[in-house]
Coordinates of C-alpha atoms in Angstrom, one line a residue:
X1123 CA -20.2 -24.8 12.9
X1124 CA -19.3 -23.2 9.6
X1125 CA -20.7 -23.0 6.4
X1126 CA -18.1 -21.7 3.8
X1127 CA -18.7 -19.7 0.7
X1128 CA -15.4 -20.1 -0.7
X1129 CA -16.3 -19.1 -4.3
X1130 CA -13.9 -22.3 -4.5
X1131 CA -11.8 -21.7 -7.4
X1132 CA -9.5 -24.6 -8.4
X1133 CA -6.2 -23.3 -9.0
X1134 CA -5.3 -23.4 -12.9
X1135 CA -1.6 -23.9 -12.7
X1136 CA -1.7 -27.0 -14.4
X1137 CA -3.4 -26.0 -17.7
X1138 CA -1.3 -25.7 -21.0
X1139 CA 0.9 -22.9 -21.5
X1140 CA 0.9 -23.3 -25.2
X1141 CA -2.2 -21.0 -26.0
X1142 CA -1.8 -17.7 -27.4
X1143 CA -1.2 -14.8 -25.2
X1144 CA -4.2 -12.5 -24.5
X1145 CA -4.1 -9.1 -26.4
X1146 CA -5.1 -5.7 -25.0
X1147 CA -8.4 -6.5 -26.6
X1148 CA -8.8 -9.7 -24.9
X1149 CA -8.2 -8.1 -21.6
X1150 CA -10.8 -5.3 -22.2
X1151 CA -13.2 -7.8 -22.9
X1152 CA -12.5 -9.6 -19.8
X1153 CA -12.9 -6.4 -17.9
X1154 CA -16.3 -5.8 -19.4
X1155 CA -17.6 -9.2 -18.3
X1156 CA -16.6 -8.3 -14.8
X1157 CA -18.2 -5.1 -14.7
X1158 CA -15.0 -3.2 -14.8
X1159 CA -13.4 -4.9 -11.9
X1160 CA -10.4 -6.1 -13.7
X1161 CA -7.3 -3.9 -12.7
X1162 CA -3.5 -3.8 -13.8
X1163 CA -1.7 -4.6 -10.7
X1164 CA 1.3 -2.6 -9.4
X1165 CA 3.7 -3.3 -6.8
X1166 CA 2.9 -2.2 -3.4
X1167 CA 5.7 0.0 -2.8
X1168 CA 5.9 1.6 -6.3
X1169 CA 5.2 5.0 -5.4
X1170 CA 8.6 5.2 -3.4
X1171 CA 10.6 4.2 -6.5
X1172 CA 11.7 6.8 -9.0
X1173 CA 10.0 7.4 -12.2
X1174 CA 6.7 8.6 -13.5
X1175 CA 5.0 6.6 -10.6
X1176 CA 6.8 8.2 -7.8
X1177 CA 4.8 10.2 -5.3
X1178 CA 6.1 11.3 -1.8
X1179 CA 2.7 11.3 -0.3
X1180 CA 1.7 7.9 -1.4
X1181 CA 5.2 6.5 -0.4
X1182 CA 4.8 8.0 3.0
X1183 CA 1.5 6.0 3.5
X1184 CA 3.1 2.9 2.3
X1185 CA 6.3 3.3 4.5
X1186 CA 3.9 4.1 7.6
X1187 CA 1.9 0.8 6.8
X1188 CA 4.6 -1.3 5.4
X1189 CA 4.8 -3.7 8.4
X1190 CA 1.0 -3.7 9.3
X1191 CA -0.9 -6.8 8.4
X1192 CA -4.3 -5.1 8.2
X1193 CA -2.7 -2.7 5.7
X1194 CA -1.3 -5.4 3.8
X1195 CA -4.2 -7.8 3.7
X1196 CA -6.2 -5.0 2.3
X1197 CA -4.2 -4.4 -0.8
X1198 CA -4.4 -6.9 -3.7
X1199 CA -0.7 -6.5 -4.7
X1200 CA 0.8 -6.7 -1.0
X1201 CA 1.8 -9.9 0.8
X1202 CA 2.0 -10.5 4.6
X1203 CA 5.6 -12.0 3.8
X1204 CA 7.1 -9.2 1.3
X1205 CA 9.8 -11.7 0.0
X1206 CA 6.7 -13.3 -1.9
X1207 CA 6.5 -10.0 -3.9
X1208 CA 9.9 -10.8 -5.3
X1209 CA 10.7 -13.4 -8.0
X1210 CA 12.8 -16.1 -6.2
X1211 CA 14.6 -17.0 -9.6
X1212 CA 15.5 -13.7 -11.0
X1213 CA 15.5 -11.6 -7.9
X1214 CA 13.2 -9.0 -9.6
X1215 CA 11.2 -7.1 -6.8
X1216 CA 9.9 -3.7 -5.7
X1217 CA 10.3 -3.8 -1.9
X1218 CA 11.5 -1.6 0.9
X1219 CA 13.7 -2.3 3.9
X1220 CA 11.4 -4.2 6.1
X1221 CA 13.3 -3.2 9.3
X1222 CA 13.3 0.7 8.2
X1223 CA 11.0 1.4 5.4
X1224 CA 12.1 4.8 5.2
X1225 CA 15.8 3.6 4.4
X1226 CA 16.2 5.6 0.9
X1227 CA 19.0 3.0 -0.1
X1228 CA 16.3 0.4 -0.6
X1229 CA 14.5 2.5 -3.2
X1230 CA 17.0 5.1 -4.6
X1231 CA 19.2 4.4 -7.7
X1232 CA 20.5 1.9 -8.8
X1233 CA 17.6 0.2 -7.1
X1234 CA 14.6 -0.3 -9.5
X1235 CA 10.9 -1.2 -9.1
X1236 CA 10.0 -4.5 -11.0
X1237 CA 6.9 -6.7 -10.8
X1238 CA 8.7 -9.6 -9.3
X1239 CA 6.2 -12.4 -8.4
X1240 CA 3.0 -10.3 -8.2
X1241 CA 0.1 -10.8 -10.6
X1242 CA 0.0 -8.5 -13.8
X1243 CA -3.9 -8.2 -13.4
X1244 CA -6.3 -9.1 -10.7
X1245 CA -10.1 -9.3 -10.6
X1246 CA -11.8 -7.9 -7.5
X1247 CA -14.4 -10.7 -7.2
X1248 CA -17.9 -10.1 -6.4
X1249 CA -19.7 -13.2 -7.5
X1250 CA -19.4 -16.9 -8.5
X1251 CA -19.9 -15.7 -12.0
X1252 CA -16.7 -13.7 -11.9
X1253 CA -14.8 -16.6 -11.2
X1254 CA -16.5 -18.7 -14.1
X1255 CA -15.5 -15.8 -16.3
X1256 CA -11.9 -16.0 -15.1
X1257 CA -11.6 -19.7 -15.5
X1258 CA -13.1 -19.3 -19.2
X1259 CA -10.5 -16.6 -20.0
X1260 CA -7.9 -18.9 -18.5
X1261 CA -9.0 -21.8 -20.8
X1262 CA -8.7 -19.5 -23.9
X1263 CA -5.7 -17.5 -23.3
X1264 CA -2.2 -18.1 -21.7
X1265 CA -2.1 -16.0 -18.4
X1266 CA 1.5 -17.2 -17.8
X1267 CA 0.1 -20.7 -17.2
X1268 CA -1.3 -19.7 -13.9
X1269 CA -4.1 -18.2 -12.0
X1270 CA -3.7 -17.3 -8.3
X1271 CA -6.3 -16.9 -5.6
X1272 CA -5.8 -14.6 -2.7
X1273 CA -7.8 -13.0 0.1
X1274 CA -5.4 -11.9 2.8
X1275 CA -2.0 -13.2 1.2
X1276 CA -0.7 -14.9 4.3
X1277 CA 0.4 -18.0 2.6
X1278 CA 4.0 -18.8 4.1
X1279 CA 5.2 -20.7 1.0
X1280 CA 4.1 -18.1 -1.4
X1281 CA 1.3 -20.0 -3.1
X1282 CA -0.7 -16.8 -3.6
X1283 CA 1.8 -15.3 -5.9
X1284 CA 3.0 -16.0 -9.2
X1285 CA 4.8 -13.6 -12.0
X1286 CA 2.5 -12.9 -14.9
X1287 CA -0.7 -14.4 -13.5
X1288 CA -4.2 -13.4 -13.2
X1289 CA -5.3 -13.0 -9.6
X1290 CA -8.6 -13.8 -8.3
X1291 CA -9.0 -11.3 -5.2
X1292 CA -12.0 -12.3 -2.9
X1293 CA -10.9 -9.7 -0.2
X1294 CA -14.2 -7.8 -0.5
X1295 CA -16.6 -10.6 0.0
X1296 CA -17.4 -9.8 3.5
X1297 CA -21.0 -11.1 4.0
X1298 CA -21.7 -13.4 7.2
X1299 CA -25.1 -14.9 8.1
X1300 CA -26.3 -16.6 11.3
X1301 CA -28.7 -19.5 11.3
X1302 CA -29.6 -21.3 14.4
X1303 CA -31.3 -24.2 12.5
X1304 CA -29.1 -24.9 9.5
X1305 CA -29.3 -28.2 7.8
X1306 CA -26.9 -28.9 4.8
X1307 CA -28.5 -29.2 1.4
X1308 CA -29.9 -32.6 0.6
X1309 CA -29.1 -33.7 4.2
X1310 CA -31.6 -35.3 6.7
X1311 CA -29.3 -34.2 9.7
X1312 CA -30.8 -32.4 12.6
X1313 CA -30.5 -28.7 12.4
X1314 CA -27.5 -27.1 13.8
X1315 CA -26.4 -23.5 14.7
X1316 CA -24.2 -22.3 11.9
X1317 CA -22.5 -19.1 10.6
X1318 CA -22.3 -18.8 6.9
X1319 CA -19.3 -16.9 5.7
X1320 CA -18.1 -15.5 2.4
X1321 CA -14.6 -15.8 1.0
X1322 CA -13.1 -12.5 2.3
X1323 CA -14.2 -12.8 5.9
X1324 CA -11.3 -12.5 8.3
X1325 CA -11.2 -13.6 11.7
X1326 CA -11.6 -10.4 13.7
X1327 CA -14.9 -9.8 11.8
X1328 CA -15.9 -13.4 12.2
X1329 CA -15.2 -13.1 16.1
X1330 CA -17.2 -10.0 16.3
X1331 CA -20.1 -11.3 14.5
X1332 CA -20.1 -14.5 16.6
X1333 CA -19.8 -12.3 20.0
X1334 CA -22.9 -10.3 18.8
X1335 CA -24.9 -13.6 18.3
X1336 CA -23.6 -15.0 21.6
X1337 CA -21.9 -18.0 19.9
X1338 CA -18.5 -19.4 20.3
X1339 CA -16.2 -20.1 17.3
X1340 CA -12.3 -20.8 17.4
X1341 CA -10.1 -19.9 14.6
X1342 CA -6.6 -18.2 13.8
X1343 CA -4.8 -16.1 16.3
X1344 CA -3.9 -13.5 13.8
X1345 CA -7.3 -11.4 13.0
X1346 CA -6.3 -10.6 9.6
X1347 CA -6.2 -14.2 8.5
X1348 CA -9.1 -15.3 6.3
X1349 CA -11.5 -17.7 8.0
X1350 CA -12.4 -19.4 4.7
X1351 CA -9.7 -20.9 2.5
X1352 CA -6.3 -21.7 3.4
X1353 CA -6.8 -21.8 7.2
X1354 CA -9.7 -24.2 7.2
X1355 CA -8.3 -26.1 4.0
X1356 CA -5.2 -26.6 5.7
X1357 CA -6.8 -28.2 8.7
X1358 CA -7.7 -25.3 10.8
X1359 CA -5.4 -25.3 13.7
X1360 CA -6.4 -23.1 16.7
X1361 CA -5.3 -22.4 20.3
X1362 CA -8.4 -24.3 21.2
X1363 CA -7.7 -27.3 19.0
X1364 CA -6.5 -29.4 22.2
X1365 CA -10.4 -29.2 23.6
X1366 CA -12.4 -28.3 20.5
X1367 CA -10.6 -30.3 17.5
X1368 CA -9.8 -28.7 14.2
X1369 CA -11.5 -26.3 12.4
X1370 CA -12.0 -28.4 9.4
X1371 CA -14.0 -30.6 11.5
X1372 CA -16.4 -27.9 12.1
X1373 CA -17.3 -27.3 8.4
X1374 CA -21.1 -28.4 7.5
X1375 CA -21.0 -27.3 3.8
X1376 CA -18.9 -25.6 1.1
X1377 CA -20.1 -23.6 -1.8
X1378 CA -17.5 -23.5 -4.5
X1379 CA -16.8 -22.8 -8.0
X1380 CA -15.0 -25.5 -9.9
X1381 CA -12.4 -25.0 -12.9
X1382 CA -15.3 -26.0 -15.2
X1383 CA -17.1 -22.8 -14.3
X1384 CA -19.9 -24.8 -12.3
X1385 CA -21.1 -23.7 -8.6
X1386 CA -21.3 -26.6 -6.6
X1387 CA -22.4 -27.4 -3.0
X1388 CA -20.1 -29.7 -1.1
X1389 CA -21.2 -31.5 2.0
X1390 CA -21.7 -35.1 3.1
X1391 CA -24.7 -35.8 0.8
X1392 CA -23.8 -33.6 -2.4
X1393 CA -20.3 -34.0 -3.9
X1394 CA -18.9 -35.7 -0.9
X1395 CA -15.5 -36.2 -2.5
X1396 CA -15.0 -32.7 -3.0
X1397 CA -16.2 -32.2 0.4
X1398 CA -13.5 -34.5 2.0
X1399 CA -10.7 -32.9 -0.6
X1400 CA -11.6 -29.3 0.7
X1401 CA -11.6 -30.4 4.2
X1402 CA -7.8 -31.4 4.2
X1403 CA -6.2 -31.0 0.8
X1404 CA -3.8 -28.2 -0.1
X1405 CA -5.6 -24.9 -0.6
X1406 CA -4.2 -24.4 -4.0
X1407 CA -5.2 -27.9 -5.2
X1408 CA -8.7 -28.6 -4.9
X1409 CA -11.0 -25.5 -5.1
X1410 CA -11.7 -22.1 -4.4
X1411 CA -14.4 -21.8 -1.7
X1412 CA -16.8 -19.0 -1.8
X1413 CA -18.7 -19.5 1.2
X1414 CA -18.2 -21.7 4.3
X1415 CA -21.0 -23.1 6.6
X1416 CA -20.3 -24.3 10.0

């Protein structure tokens, strides 16, 4: 079973866009509040295009790993489906030829590198407090009306990208623990074997951890997919679902950060409505899990 630390951040896209735009000083204050882990994002393939950022060595590395899922999921500004790095309305983009990343026609003049739909800034999230700070920032300043949330950028319909947004990147939250006698907080249920996984854990890491503890879990086929978040909140389909059900039915508890900046436990006893919503609502509509227990 799973206990999920999703640092469940409810997406903030529905908030008013009438607030003043944050100034460089505001961004500097935000950076200080998250211990310097706020970064300006640049397109994944920026080094291949002309201009001051052109770098042949860096470009060669991008080209070599351009279609590699592990490489892409390890970058805050890359998406498994490169079209979501492009703006679907304006066509602005900074992408290479996916079939042949070395094809110079894709990145030579008159082609230019534009931000497309990637975030302008991202926070390398290390704690629930980072998420609360980001929500507070979004309440006070207009980050183009949107906050995006990403671990591995596998979303097939592009909900992990938005132009002008502030991204909450949880990829580096990799802690997993094993508890043979887990009981959800506040519950009188019998103890169960559970793994607690932070928001950045991917399936290959989860499978290796489970194997080392002689337990069986089932999850996504792609080893780079995040085990907490979109997969489980979308139902958790697996090759073993015909005999073992859905991944969402294995979740015992979520630990999430909601848009009001509060860290909450969601299970059948505590915040049961939120627990219900996290186990089947769209991943961008309910919360950003920090941890998953199951």
